[in-house]
Coordinates of C-alpha atoms in Angstrom, one line a residue:
X711 CA 15.7 40.5 43.5
X712 CA 18.1 38.0 42.0
X713 CA 20.7 40.7 41.5
X714 CA 20.7 41.5 45.2
X715 CA 21.4 37.8 45.9
X716 CA 24.7 38.3 44.1
X717 CA 25.6 41.1 46.5
X718 CA 24.7 39.0 49.5
X719 CA 26.9 36.2 48.4
X720 CA 29.9 38.4 48.9
X721 CA 29.4 38.0 52.6
X722 CA 30.6 34.5 52.0
X723 CA 28.7 32.2 54.4
X724 CA 28.1 35.2 56.7
X725 CA 24.5 34.6 57.8
X726 CA 21.2 33.2 57.0
X727 CA 19.7 36.5 58.1
X728 CA 18.6 39.1 55.5
X729 CA 20.1 41.8 57.7
X730 CA 23.7 40.8 58.1
X731 CA 24.8 44.3 57.2
X732 CA 23.9 45.2 60.8
X733 CA 27.1 43.4 61.8
X734 CA 29.3 46.0 59.9
X735 CA 30.9 48.2 62.6
X736 CA 30.8 52.0 62.3
X737 CA 33.9 52.4 64.4
X738 CA 37.3 52.2 62.6
X739 CA 38.8 51.4 66.1
X740 CA 36.6 48.3 66.5
X741 CA 37.1 47.4 62.8
X742 CA 40.9 47.4 63.4
X743 CA 40.5 45.0 66.2
X744 CA 38.7 42.3 64.2
X745 CA 35.3 44.0 63.6
X746 CA 33.7 42.8 66.9
X747 CA 34.7 44.4 70.2
X748 CA 32.1 44.9 72.9
X749 CA 34.7 45.8 75.7
X750 CA 36.8 48.5 74.0
X751 CA 37.1 51.5 76.3
X752 CA 37.5 54.7 74.3
X753 CA 35.7 58.0 74.3
X754 CA 34.4 57.4 70.8
X755 CA 30.7 57.8 70.2
X756 CA 30.9 55.4 67.2
X757 CA 31.5 52.5 69.6
X758 CA 27.9 52.5 70.7
X759 CA 27.1 50.1 67.8
X760 CA 29.3 47.5 69.5
X761 CA 27.7 47.9 72.9
X762 CA 25.4 50.7 74.2
X763 CA 27.2 50.4 77.6
X764 CA 30.4 51.8 76.0
X765 CA 28.6 55.1 75.8
X766 CA 29.2 57.4 78.8
X767 CA 29.5 61.0 80.0
X768 CA 33.2 60.9 79.2
X769 CA 32.3 61.6 75.5
X770 CA 31.3 65.2 76.5
X771 CA 29.5 66.5 73.5
X772 CA 30.7 64.7 70.4
X773 CA 29.9 64.5 66.7
X774 CA 31.4 61.8 64.4
X775 CA 31.2 60.5 60.9
X776 CA 32.4 57.3 59.3
X777 CA 32.9 56.1 55.7
X778 CA 34.0 52.8 54.2
X779 CA 34.3 51.8 50.6
X780 CA 32.6 48.4 50.9
X781 CA 32.7 45.3 48.8
X782 CA 32.4 45.8 45.0
X783 CA 31.0 49.2 44.3
X784 CA 29.2 49.5 47.7
X785 CA 29.6 52.4 50.1
X786 CA 29.0 52.4 53.9
X787 CA 28.7 55.6 55.9
X788 CA 27.4 56.8 59.2
X789 CA 27.0 59.9 61.4
X790 CA 26.4 60.2 65.1
X791 CA 25.9 62.8 67.8
X792 CA 26.2 62.1 71.5
X793 CA 26.5 63.9 74.7
X794 CA 26.4 63.4 78.5
X795 CA 23.2 63.3 80.4
X796 CA 24.2 64.4 83.9
X797 CA 27.2 62.9 85.7
X798 CA 26.2 59.3 85.2
X799 CA 24.5 59.0 81.8
X800 CA 24.8 59.7 78.1
X801 CA 22.7 59.5 74.9
X802 CA 23.4 59.4 71.2
X803 CA 21.5 59.5 67.9
X804 CA 22.7 58.6 64.5
X805 CA 22.2 57.1 61.0
X806 CA 23.9 54.4 59.0
X807 CA 23.7 53.9 55.3
X808 CA 24.8 51.1 53.0
X809 CA 24.4 51.0 49.2
X810 CA 25.5 48.2 47.0
X811 CA 26.2 50.0 43.8
X812 CA 24.2 50.2 40.6
X813 CA 22.4 47.2 39.2
X814 CA 20.5 46.7 35.9
X815 CA 16.9 45.5 36.5
X816 CA 15.0 43.2 34.2
X817 CA 11.5 41.6 34.1
X818 CA 11.1 37.8 33.8
X819 CA 10.7 38.2 30.0
X820 CA 14.1 40.0 29.7
X821 CA 12.6 43.5 29.4
X822 CA 14.9 46.1 30.9
X823 CA 13.5 48.2 33.8
X824 CA 16.6 50.5 34.0
X825 CA 19.2 50.7 36.7
X826 CA 18.6 50.9 40.5
X827 CA 20.7 51.2 43.6
X828 CA 19.7 48.9 46.5
X829 CA 20.3 50.5 49.9
X830 CA 19.8 50.0 53.6
X831 CA 19.2 52.8 56.2
X832 CA 19.5 52.5 60.0
X833 CA 18.1 55.2 62.3
X834 CA 19.2 54.7 65.9
X835 CA 19.2 56.1 69.4
X836 CA 21.1 55.0 72.5
X837 CA 21.1 55.7 76.2
X838 CA 23.5 54.5 78.9
X839 CA 23.7 55.0 82.7
X840 CA 26.2 54.1 85.4
X841 CA 24.8 51.4 87.7
X842 CA 27.9 51.6 90.0
X843 CA 31.3 53.2 89.8
X844 CA 32.5 50.3 87.7
X845 CA 29.3 48.9 86.1
X846 CA 27.3 50.5 83.3
X847 CA 24.3 49.5 81.4
X848 CA 22.9 50.7 78.0
X849 CA 20.2 50.3 75.5
X850 CA 19.9 51.0 71.7
X851 CA 16.9 51.2 69.5
X852 CA 17.0 50.9 65.7
X853 CA 14.6 51.5 62.9
X854 CA 15.8 49.8 59.7
X855 CA 14.5 50.7 56.2
X856 CA 15.6 48.8 53.1
X857 CA 14.8 49.7 49.5
X858 CA 15.7 47.2 46.7
X859 CA 14.4 48.4 43.4
X860 CA 10.6 48.5 43.8
X861 CA 10.7 46.4 47.0
X862 CA 10.9 47.9 50.5
X863 CA 11.0 46.5 54.0
X864 CA 11.0 47.9 57.5
X865 CA 12.3 46.3 60.8
X866 CA 13.0 47.4 64.4
X867 CA 15.7 46.2 66.7
X868 CA 16.9 46.7 70.3
X869 CA 20.4 46.1 71.8
X870 CA 20.9 45.6 75.6
X871 CA 24.5 45.8 76.9
X872 CA 26.4 45.9 80.1
X873 CA 30.1 46.7 80.8
X874 CA 32.3 46.3 83.9
X875 CA 35.4 48.5 83.8
X876 CA 38.2 48.5 86.5
X877 CA 40.2 51.6 85.7
X878 CA 43.1 50.7 88.1
X879 CA 43.7 47.4 86.3
X880 CA 42.5 48.7 82.9
X881 CA 40.3 45.6 82.8
X882 CA 37.0 45.5 80.8
X883 CA 34.2 42.9 80.6
X884 CA 31.1 43.2 78.5
X885 CA 27.9 41.2 77.6
X886 CA 25.5 42.3 74.9
X887 CA 22.2 41.1 73.4
X888 CA 22.1 42.6 70.0
X889 CA 19.5 42.9 67.2
X890 CA 16.6 41.7 69.2
X891 CA 13.5 42.4 67.1
X892 CA 12.0 41.6 63.8
X893 CA 10.7 42.6 60.4
X894 CA 7.5 44.7 60.5
X895 CA 7.1 45.1 56.7
X896 CA 8.4 42.4 54.3
X897 CA 9.9 42.8 50.9
X898 CA 7.4 40.3 49.5
X899 CA 6.3 37.0 51.0
X900 CA 9.5 35.8 52.6
X901 CA 10.2 36.9 56.2
X902 CA 13.9 37.9 56.8
X903 CA 15.2 37.4 60.3
X904 CA 17.4 39.9 62.1
X905 CA 20.9 38.6 63.1
X906 CA 20.1 38.3 66.8
X907 CA 23.3 37.5 68.7
X908 CA 24.7 37.1 72.2
X909 CA 28.2 38.6 72.6
X910 CA 30.8 38.6 75.4
X911 CA 34.0 40.8 75.4
X912 CA 37.2 41.0 77.4
X913 CA 40.0 43.6 77.1
X914 CA 42.9 44.3 79.4
X915 CA 46.3 46.0 79.5
X916 CA 49.2 43.5 79.7
X917 CA 51.0 44.3 83.0
X918 CA 52.5 47.8 82.9
X919 CA 53.1 47.8 79.1
X920 CA 51.3 50.0 76.5
X921 CA 49.8 46.8 75.0
X922 CA 46.2 45.6 75.5
X923 CA 44.7 42.3 74.4
X924 CA 41.1 41.7 73.6
X925 CA 39.0 38.5 73.1
X926 CA 35.4 38.7 72.0
X927 CA 32.9 35.8 71.6
X928 CA 30.1 36.2 69.1
X929 CA 27.5 34.1 67.3
X930 CA 26.7 32.5 70.7
X931 CA 23.1 31.7 69.8
X932 CA 24.4 28.5 68.1
X933 CA 27.5 26.4 68.7
X934 CA 28.0 24.7 65.3
X935 CA 29.4 27.0 62.6
X936 CA 30.4 24.8 59.7
X937 CA 32.1 26.2 56.6
X938 CA 33.1 25.0 53.2
X939 CA 36.6 24.7 52.0
X940 CA 38.0 24.9 48.5
X941 CA 40.9 22.7 47.4
X942 CA 43.2 25.1 45.5
X943 CA 45.2 22.1 44.1
X944 CA 42.0 20.7 42.5
X945 CA 39.6 23.5 41.3
X946 CA 37.2 21.0 39.9
X947 CA 36.7 19.2 43.3
X948 CA 33.5 19.9 45.1
X949 CA 33.6 22.1 48.2
X950 CA 34.3 20.1 51.4
X951 CA 32.3 20.8 54.5
X952 CA 34.4 21.5 57.6
X953 CA 33.1 21.0 61.1
X954 CA 34.8 20.0 64.3
X955 CA 35.1 21.2 67.9
X956 CA 38.1 23.4 67.6
X957 CA 36.9 24.9 64.3
X958 CA 33.5 25.8 65.9
X959 CA 35.3 27.2 69.0
X960 CA 37.6 29.6 67.1
X961 CA 34.9 30.7 64.7
X962 CA 33.2 32.1 67.7
X963 CA 36.2 34.2 68.8
X964 CA 37.8 37.4 67.6
X965 CA 41.3 38.4 68.8
X966 CA 42.8 41.8 69.1
X967 CA 46.1 43.3 70.1
X968 CA 46.5 47.1 70.6
X969 CA 49.5 49.3 71.2
X970 CA 48.4 52.5 73.0
X971 CA 51.3 54.4 74.6
X972 CA 48.9 57.4 75.3
X973 CA 45.2 58.1 75.3
X974 CA 45.8 60.1 72.1
X975 CA 47.2 57.4 69.9
X976 CA 46.7 53.7 69.2
X977 CA 47.6 51.0 66.6
X978 CA 45.4 47.9 66.5
X979 CA 45.7 44.5 64.9
X980 CA 42.8 42.0 64.7
X981 CA 42.2 38.4 63.7
X982 CA 38.8 37.1 62.9
X983 CA 39.0 33.3 62.3
X984 CA 35.4 33.1 61.0
X985 CA 36.1 35.6 58.3
X986 CA 39.3 33.7 57.3
X987 CA 37.5 30.4 57.1
X988 CA 34.5 31.8 55.4
X989 CA 37.0 32.7 52.6
X990 CA 38.0 29.1 52.2
X991 CA 35.4 28.6 49.6
X992 CA 36.9 31.5 47.6
X993 CA 40.6 30.6 47.7
X994 CA 41.5 33.0 50.5
X995 CA 44.8 34.9 50.6
X996 CA 47.2 35.6 53.4
X997 CA 45.4 38.7 54.6
X998 CA 41.9 37.2 54.9
X999 CA 40.7 37.5 58.5
X1000 CA 43.3 40.1 59.5
X1001 CA 42.6 43.8 60.1
X1002 CA 44.9 46.7 61.0
X1003 CA 44.2 50.3 62.0
X1004 CA 45.4 53.3 63.8
X1005 CA 44.0 56.4 65.4
X1006 CA 45.2 59.8 66.7
X1007 CA 43.7 62.7 68.6
X1008 CA 44.9 66.2 68.3
X1009 CA 43.2 68.6 70.7
X1010 CA 39.4 68.1 70.2
X1011 CA 39.7 66.3 66.8
X1012 CA 40.2 62.6 66.3
X1013 CA 41.0 60.5 63.2
X1014 CA 40.9 56.8 62.8
X1015 CA 41.8 54.6 59.8
X1016 CA 41.5 50.8 59.4
X1017 CA 42.0 48.2 56.7
X1018 CA 40.6 44.7 56.3
X1019 CA 40.0 42.1 53.5
X1020 CA 36.7 40.4 54.1
X1021 CA 36.7 38.9 50.6
X1022 CA 39.6 37.5 48.6
X1023 CA 39.2 39.9 45.8
X1024 CA 38.1 43.0 47.7
X1025 CA 39.6 45.0 50.5
X1026 CA 38.0 47.7 52.6
X1027 CA 39.2 50.9 54.1
X1028 CA 37.3 52.7 56.9
X1029 CA 37.8 56.3 57.9
X1030 CA 36.4 57.9 61.1
X1031 CA 36.4 61.5 62.1
X1032 CA 35.2 62.8 65.4
X1033 CA 35.0 66.2 67.0
X1034 CA 34.6 66.9 70.8
X1035 CA 32.5 70.0 70.7
X1036 CA 32.6 70.2 74.4
X1037 CA 34.4 67.9 77.0

């Protein structure tokens, strides 16, 4: 299991949870806007990972796939199918998969046990329903299976979300309780927590312009989020712990700016201060914390592409494809 710890360290101060991969978005649209966006209004079934209340009958009948070359030799992928359930409801089902590349296994005496590929699987289903003409609620249920060499684990989780959307003002507010649940089967003796979180989201069009801004708050189960900074001018100096009011505040916030002149096209830019400061221990570069993406829809087909650099020496590129079988 020591080899897996090396993979986990790439998350750079991400979480004390053993399931931080659940925070990786399946939607390239959300990834472009900082990786966390619970209030993004778009008829994309992949957004249900951010907030089950973003799912609605407007998706029609839709199938979507997502792929991202993750850190190192890892690969992240997902597939979803969703459709309306009457005039005021919708449901979806899907799978997510993350492997961390190939590792060489050894016993404590140095005997080789061959190579193995640790992986996590998430099987999930979601349902949403309109409470009023502007208010919608949703729930997601997940089964999480992990296999790391000869060790396996199983966990279950539930998301509860709500969204308020004023179409006339193009104004969206959301609140989500995510990853509520626990580990049913442990890898060995240690219990790994799920990354339970409370998230709030806001997104609105700026006046009559084609621009929208978004602000999302996450990691709201705890206020203090200290990080460790590396002095690039003195590589031998110990890492310095950083913690103050404004640092904690902005490490809870993710900012996004979107240009969407039509419903068929968007360009998104995101800034995640937590990701940027997490990289302080690794001599971050200029792009750390920023993300960029675009999407276009032609008839019933949509394509989305986004780029981010969650680690100083590794960038990620996410591709989404979706097909409206019936609208």
